[in-house]
């Protein structure tokens, strides 16, 4: 008689089902990669938004034409290395921190909106702090060629910008605009990440949507509109402070007073259209790419079809 198999699991009692196997967490860097891919595609729109907010450019199309006229088509990708640095610091951190925050406060798949917003706010505060240097580098690289030649920073790339900032302006320069940037990051993650999860969960409760690309597109479209409106005031302040130089130019209250005096309260929504035009496809691309990357990870683990 052959010996019984050593690894055979004992039979379950009648009527009892095996406990579902816990799904492995996704790699922490997945969100950063998705955001980097999306931001690379939409970089010309982000470049235009920053130049509208921080320079004398008045209209989106006019600004795009000016860039092509003065720097050629390649000028639409000025400062792309700063965008990559920003996404692989800020965005990588925010996706990771959002997942960890949801676990911490017990925000499951059908969690109420306030729990998702709380998790997003926590993630935004952490990511805004970690990603501030990359944010400054991105804004300066994008806004440089919109300035008169004598006022340009003339950084070669994101690493040159980082090293020169520390050498020429001191280590404290990496904290320039930290307050509005962290505030904006809190607003962005509470509105974008949280609203995407909320809209996705609500859509899946209807009979018209399944967990597929159509659901992801609709949820991300709604999330992009919400995030643009909520974040516009802090986004304008962040761009103006980070793109400034000189003593006293990093004072948030001073920038607010000067902007209110010269432009009125609507300065807070200056560049809303290019911001929406940029953030909307970026939001859609981020979440569609993120969901597809998760599918690829599941496929490599043998848990689902690609």
Tab-separated table of C-alpha atoms in Angstrom:
chain	number	residue	atom	x	y	z
A	1	UNK	CA	0.000	0.000	0.000
A	2	UNK	CA	1.392	3.416	-0.953
A	3	UNK	CA	1.926	6.059	1.734
A	4	UNK	CA	-0.625	8.920	1.839
A	5	UNK	CA	0.474	12.229	0.312
A	6	UNK	CA	2.099	14.424	2.930
A	7	UNK	CA	0.846	17.726	1.467
A	8	UNK	CA	-2.798	16.778	0.995
A	9	UNK	CA	-5.138	19.215	2.748
A	10	UNK	CA	-7.689	17.667	5.141
A	11	UNK	CA	-11.218	17.516	3.716
A	12	UNK	CA	-13.583	20.325	4.700
A	13	UNK	CA	-16.811	19.514	6.586
A	14	UNK	CA	-19.887	19.176	4.406
A	15	UNK	CA	-21.316	22.536	3.335
A	16	UNK	CA	-18.236	24.544	4.345
A	17	UNK	CA	-16.402	26.523	1.660
A	18	UNK	CA	-12.695	27.217	1.593
A	19	UNK	CA	-11.736	30.695	2.758
A	20	UNK	CA	-10.901	32.998	-0.169
A	21	UNK	CA	-7.205	33.490	-0.759
A	22	UNK	CA	-6.029	36.982	0.162
A	23	UNK	CA	-4.935	38.980	-2.882
A	24	UNK	CA	-1.338	40.114	-2.900
A	25	UNK	CA	-0.841	43.887	-2.747
A	26	UNK	CA	0.304	45.596	-5.914
A	27	UNK	CA	3.858	47.007	-6.164
A	28	UNK	CA	4.071	50.353	-4.378
A	29	UNK	CA	5.634	52.034	-7.410
A	30	UNK	CA	2.805	51.166	-9.816
A	31	UNK	CA	0.979	54.491	-9.371
A	32	UNK	CA	4.174	56.465	-9.944
A	33	UNK	CA	4.836	54.672	-13.232
A	34	UNK	CA	1.238	55.212	-14.377
A	35	UNK	CA	1.424	58.921	-13.512
A	36	UNK	CA	4.783	59.313	-15.296
A	37	UNK	CA	3.404	57.774	-18.495
A	38	UNK	CA	0.299	59.983	-18.364
A	39	UNK	CA	2.217	63.186	-17.574
A	40	UNK	CA	4.673	62.564	-20.427
A	41	UNK	CA	1.796	62.429	-22.906
A	42	UNK	CA	0.085	65.563	-21.585
A	43	UNK	CA	3.270	67.537	-20.860
A	44	UNK	CA	2.598	70.281	-23.486
A	45	UNK	CA	-0.704	71.144	-21.784
A	46	UNK	CA	0.903	71.212	-18.335
A	47	UNK	CA	3.658	73.440	-19.719
A	48	UNK	CA	1.066	75.860	-21.088
A	49	UNK	CA	-0.865	75.903	-17.790
A	50	UNK	CA	2.247	76.863	-15.815
A	51	UNK	CA	3.168	79.602	-18.281
A	52	UNK	CA	-0.338	81.055	-18.148
A	53	UNK	CA	-0.237	81.121	-14.359
A	54	UNK	CA	3.301	82.423	-13.912
A	55	UNK	CA	4.007	84.551	-16.994
A	56	UNK	CA	2.377	87.189	-19.134
A	57	UNK	CA	0.745	84.722	-21.531
A	58	UNK	CA	-3.017	85.320	-21.707
A	59	UNK	CA	-4.644	82.476	-23.659
A	60	UNK	CA	-3.967	78.775	-24.018
A	61	UNK	CA	-3.838	78.591	-27.834
A	62	UNK	CA	-1.813	81.815	-28.002
A	63	UNK	CA	0.673	80.392	-25.499
A	64	UNK	CA	0.991	77.104	-27.413
A	65	UNK	CA	1.609	78.977	-30.677
A	66	UNK	CA	4.171	81.220	-29.009
A	67	UNK	CA	6.065	78.191	-27.726
A	68	UNK	CA	6.142	76.516	-31.150
A	69	UNK	CA	7.075	79.786	-32.861
A	70	UNK	CA	9.987	80.533	-30.539
A	71	UNK	CA	11.292	77.033	-29.741
A	72	UNK	CA	9.788	74.720	-32.345
A	73	UNK	CA	7.726	71.593	-31.662
A	74	UNK	CA	10.416	70.353	-29.267
A	75	UNK	CA	9.683	73.397	-27.127
A	76	UNK	CA	6.369	71.786	-26.141
A	77	UNK	CA	8.434	69.317	-24.111
A	78	UNK	CA	10.634	71.838	-22.316
A	79	UNK	CA	11.303	70.659	-18.785
A	80	UNK	CA	10.164	67.066	-19.359
A	81	UNK	CA	12.878	65.773	-16.998
A	82	UNK	CA	11.355	67.890	-14.226
A	83	UNK	CA	7.986	66.287	-14.912
A	84	UNK	CA	9.532	62.820	-14.578
A	85	UNK	CA	11.250	63.766	-11.313
A	86	UNK	CA	8.026	65.154	-9.920
A	87	UNK	CA	5.922	62.129	-10.848
A	88	UNK	CA	8.409	59.574	-9.533
A	89	UNK	CA	8.547	61.374	-6.184
A	90	UNK	CA	5.169	62.994	-5.573
A	91	UNK	CA	2.873	60.631	-7.489
A	92	UNK	CA	4.656	57.476	-6.441
A	93	UNK	CA	4.353	58.568	-2.823
A	94	UNK	CA	0.708	59.637	-3.024
A	95	UNK	CA	-0.564	56.365	-4.496
A	96	UNK	CA	1.366	54.349	-1.932
A	97	UNK	CA	0.283	56.590	0.970
A	98	UNK	CA	-3.351	56.532	-0.195
A	99	UNK	CA	-3.484	52.738	-0.084
A	100	UNK	CA	-1.805	52.677	3.320
A	101	UNK	CA	-4.125	55.395	4.660
A	102	UNK	CA	-7.202	53.482	3.505
A	103	UNK	CA	-5.968	50.440	5.418
A	104	UNK	CA	-5.270	52.571	8.472
A	105	UNK	CA	-8.774	54.070	8.688
A	106	UNK	CA	-10.592	51.007	7.367
A	107	UNK	CA	-11.790	52.453	4.050
A	108	UNK	CA	-12.814	49.410	2.020
A	109	UNK	CA	-14.161	49.176	-1.559
A	110	UNK	CA	-17.575	50.616	-0.592
A	111	UNK	CA	-16.357	53.099	2.004
A	112	UNK	CA	-18.267	56.391	2.416
A	113	UNK	CA	-16.937	59.451	0.629
A	114	UNK	CA	-15.673	61.088	3.821
A	115	UNK	CA	-13.406	58.131	4.627
A	116	UNK	CA	-11.954	58.140	1.130
A	117	UNK	CA	-11.439	61.910	1.335
A	118	UNK	CA	-9.727	61.511	4.707
A	119	UNK	CA	-7.382	58.877	3.285
A	120	UNK	CA	-6.704	61.104	0.284
A	121	UNK	CA	-5.953	64.071	2.524
A	122	UNK	CA	-3.489	62.053	4.580
A	123	UNK	CA	-1.765	60.816	1.428
A	124	UNK	CA	-1.673	64.327	-0.028
A	125	UNK	CA	0.000	65.795	3.040
A	126	UNK	CA	2.755	63.168	2.935
A	127	UNK	CA	3.255	63.324	-0.830
A	128	UNK	CA	3.220	67.129	-0.923
A	129	UNK	CA	6.044	67.223	1.602
A	130	UNK	CA	8.135	64.521	-0.082
A	131	UNK	CA	7.552	65.792	-3.608
A	132	UNK	CA	8.104	69.519	-3.015
A	133	UNK	CA	11.654	69.681	-4.470
A	134	UNK	CA	10.522	67.864	-7.612
A	135	UNK	CA	7.544	70.211	-7.868
A	136	UNK	CA	9.796	73.300	-7.783
A	137	UNK	CA	12.131	71.811	-10.374
A	138	UNK	CA	9.226	70.982	-12.692
A	139	UNK	CA	7.658	74.450	-12.422
A	140	UNK	CA	10.969	76.257	-12.996
A	141	UNK	CA	11.966	74.125	-15.971
A	142	UNK	CA	8.556	74.566	-17.576
A	143	UNK	CA	8.320	78.308	-16.982
A	144	UNK	CA	11.898	79.238	-17.860
A	145	UNK	CA	11.576	79.902	-21.583
A	146	UNK	CA	8.504	82.089	-21.048
A	147	UNK	CA	10.720	84.612	-19.208
A	148	UNK	CA	12.982	87.291	-20.660
A	149	UNK	CA	16.504	85.856	-21.285
A	150	UNK	CA	18.047	87.850	-18.433
A	151	UNK	CA	15.617	86.359	-15.897
A	152	UNK	CA	15.928	82.701	-16.886
A	153	UNK	CA	17.427	80.023	-14.637
A	154	UNK	CA	18.887	78.142	-17.655
A	155	UNK	CA	18.930	74.749	-15.927
A	156	UNK	CA	20.241	71.889	-18.068
A	157	UNK	CA	17.969	69.218	-16.598
A	158	UNK	CA	16.181	68.283	-13.374
A	159	UNK	CA	19.349	67.204	-11.544
A	160	UNK	CA	21.226	70.358	-12.541
A	161	UNK	CA	18.257	72.376	-11.271
A	162	UNK	CA	18.245	70.550	-7.939
A	163	UNK	CA	22.003	70.922	-7.360
A	164	UNK	CA	22.089	74.585	-8.419
A	165	UNK	CA	19.145	75.479	-6.216
A	166	UNK	CA	20.953	74.087	-3.167
A	167	UNK	CA	24.276	75.670	-4.158
A	168	UNK	CA	22.967	79.106	-5.160
A	169	UNK	CA	19.918	79.554	-2.922
A	170	UNK	CA	20.636	77.257	-0.009
A	171	UNK	CA	19.046	74.022	1.142
A	172	UNK	CA	15.995	75.948	2.349
A	173	UNK	CA	15.110	76.707	-1.286
A	174	UNK	CA	13.816	73.137	-1.584
A	175	UNK	CA	11.018	74.195	0.760
A	176	UNK	CA	9.924	77.166	-1.349
A	177	UNK	CA	6.146	77.182	-1.707
A	178	UNK	CA	5.829	74.214	0.658
A	179	UNK	CA	2.660	75.443	2.371
A	180	UNK	CA	0.525	75.999	-0.773
A	181	UNK	CA	2.015	72.865	-2.355
A	182	UNK	CA	1.071	70.633	0.582
A	183	UNK	CA	-2.338	72.327	0.746
A	184	UNK	CA	-2.848	71.718	-2.962
A	185	UNK	CA	-1.669	68.105	-2.632
A	186	UNK	CA	-4.204	67.521	0.153
A	187	UNK	CA	-6.966	69.012	-2.007
A	188	UNK	CA	-5.841	67.094	-5.088
A	189	UNK	CA	-5.755	63.696	-3.449
A	190	UNK	CA	-8.941	64.249	-1.457
A	191	UNK	CA	-10.694	65.232	-4.699
A	192	UNK	CA	-8.973	63.175	-7.410
A	193	UNK	CA	-8.053	59.820	-5.825
A	194	UNK	CA	-10.980	59.750	-3.429
A	195	UNK	CA	-13.568	60.866	-5.991
A	196	UNK	CA	-12.304	58.295	-8.507
A	197	UNK	CA	-12.798	55.498	-5.989
A	198	UNK	CA	-16.188	56.944	-4.990
A	199	UNK	CA	-17.478	57.355	-8.556
A	200	UNK	CA	-16.161	53.940	-9.552
A	201	UNK	CA	-17.913	52.254	-6.627
A	202	UNK	CA	-21.165	54.111	-7.369
A	203	UNK	CA	-21.051	53.193	-11.066
A	204	UNK	CA	-20.479	49.535	-10.261
A	205	UNK	CA	-23.664	49.555	-8.172
A	206	UNK	CA	-25.712	50.319	-11.306
A	207	UNK	CA	-26.748	47.840	-13.965
A	208	UNK	CA	-24.968	49.800	-16.700
A	209	UNK	CA	-21.321	49.364	-15.689
A	210	UNK	CA	-18.898	46.551	-14.996
A	211	UNK	CA	-15.303	46.815	-13.745
A	212	UNK	CA	-13.842	47.585	-17.158
A	213	UNK	CA	-12.354	50.413	-19.186
A	214	UNK	CA	-15.726	52.146	-19.687
A	215	UNK	CA	-16.290	52.368	-15.954
A	216	UNK	CA	-12.706	53.536	-15.350
A	217	UNK	CA	-13.022	56.223	-18.039
A	218	UNK	CA	-16.306	57.607	-16.684
A	219	UNK	CA	-15.106	57.664	-13.075
A	220	UNK	CA	-11.806	59.319	-13.998
A	221	UNK	CA	-13.564	61.956	-16.148
A	222	UNK	CA	-15.735	62.975	-13.202
A	223	UNK	CA	-12.744	62.920	-10.852
A	224	UNK	CA	-10.715	65.182	-13.151
A	225	UNK	CA	-13.411	67.875	-13.239
A	226	UNK	CA	-13.859	67.816	-9.461
A	227	UNK	CA	-10.105	67.969	-8.852
A	228	UNK	CA	-9.489	70.872	-11.256
A	229	UNK	CA	-12.087	73.091	-9.604
A	230	UNK	CA	-11.107	72.254	-6.035
A	231	UNK	CA	-7.369	72.697	-6.624
A	232	UNK	CA	-7.278	75.796	-8.836
A	233	UNK	CA	-6.602	78.461	-6.124
A	234	UNK	CA	-3.746	76.528	-4.505
A	235	UNK	CA	-2.356	75.576	-7.920
A	236	UNK	CA	-2.100	79.209	-9.021
A	237	UNK	CA	-0.396	80.249	-5.769
A	238	UNK	CA	2.026	77.317	-5.940
A	239	UNK	CA	3.108	78.146	-9.486
A	240	UNK	CA	3.608	81.859	-8.760
A	241	UNK	CA	5.619	81.304	-5.573
A	242	UNK	CA	7.798	78.496	-6.946
A	243	UNK	CA	8.542	80.360	-10.160
A	244	UNK	CA	9.629	83.512	-8.309
A	245	UNK	CA	13.126	84.410	-7.139
A	246	UNK	CA	14.576	86.994	-4.796
A	247	UNK	CA	14.122	87.836	-1.099
A	248	UNK	CA	10.564	87.892	0.176
A	249	UNK	CA	9.167	86.455	-3.060
A	250	UNK	CA	8.198	83.170	-1.384
A	251	UNK	CA	5.720	84.778	1.016
A	252	UNK	CA	2.295	83.260	0.412
A	253	UNK	CA	0.441	86.251	1.878
A	254	UNK	CA	2.503	88.706	-0.167
A	255	UNK	CA	1.680	86.839	-3.385
A	256	UNK	CA	-2.020	86.789	-2.445
A	257	UNK	CA	-2.060	90.531	-1.631
A	258	UNK	CA	-0.274	91.480	-4.855
A	259	UNK	CA	-2.482	89.214	-6.986
A	260	UNK	CA	-5.696	90.503	-5.413
A	261	UNK	CA	-4.562	94.092	-5.875
A	262	UNK	CA	-3.552	93.669	-9.512
A	263	UNK	CA	-6.082	91.116	-10.786
A	264	UNK	CA	-8.934	90.742	-8.309
A	265	UNK	CA	-10.209	87.537	-6.656
A	266	UNK	CA	-10.695	85.706	-9.950
A	267	UNK	CA	-6.898	85.332	-10.194
A	268	UNK	CA	-7.446	82.127	-8.189
A	269	UNK	CA	-9.040	80.539	-11.246
A	270	UNK	CA	-6.644	81.928	-13.814
A	271	UNK	CA	-5.658	79.122	-16.150
A	272	UNK	CA	-8.678	76.968	-15.160
A	273	UNK	CA	-9.398	75.913	-18.746
A	274	UNK	CA	-5.841	74.794	-19.561
A	275	UNK	CA	-5.651	73.260	-16.079
A	276	UNK	CA	-8.842	71.283	-16.785
A	277	UNK	CA	-7.714	70.508	-20.321
A	278	UNK	CA	-4.448	69.189	-18.902
A	279	UNK	CA	-5.737	67.513	-15.750
A	280	UNK	CA	-8.709	65.844	-17.417
A	281	UNK	CA	-6.735	63.712	-19.902
A	282	UNK	CA	-3.987	63.270	-17.305
A	283	UNK	CA	-6.489	61.959	-14.753
A	284	UNK	CA	-8.065	59.650	-17.325
A	285	UNK	CA	-4.682	58.402	-18.531
A	286	UNK	CA	-3.386	57.897	-14.979
A	287	UNK	CA	-6.294	55.725	-13.886
A	288	UNK	CA	-6.668	53.838	-17.169
A	289	UNK	CA	-2.933	53.124	-17.173
A	290	UNK	CA	-2.982	52.253	-13.477
A	291	UNK	CA	-5.847	49.790	-13.930
A	292	UNK	CA	-4.124	48.184	-16.933
A	293	UNK	CA	-0.831	47.903	-15.056
A	294	UNK	CA	-2.707	46.167	-12.248
A	295	UNK	CA	-4.169	43.773	-14.830
A	296	UNK	CA	-0.665	43.044	-16.100
A	297	UNK	CA	0.533	42.335	-12.553
A	298	UNK	CA	-2.453	40.024	-12.000
A	299	UNK	CA	-1.668	38.263	-15.280
A	300	UNK	CA	1.978	37.703	-14.345
A	301	UNK	CA	0.772	36.226	-11.042
A	302	UNK	CA	-1.639	33.968	-12.867
A	303	UNK	CA	-4.688	35.406	-11.127
A	304	UNK	CA	-6.464	36.851	-14.146
A	305	UNK	CA	-6.255	37.245	-17.893
A	306	UNK	CA	-4.450	40.265	-19.318
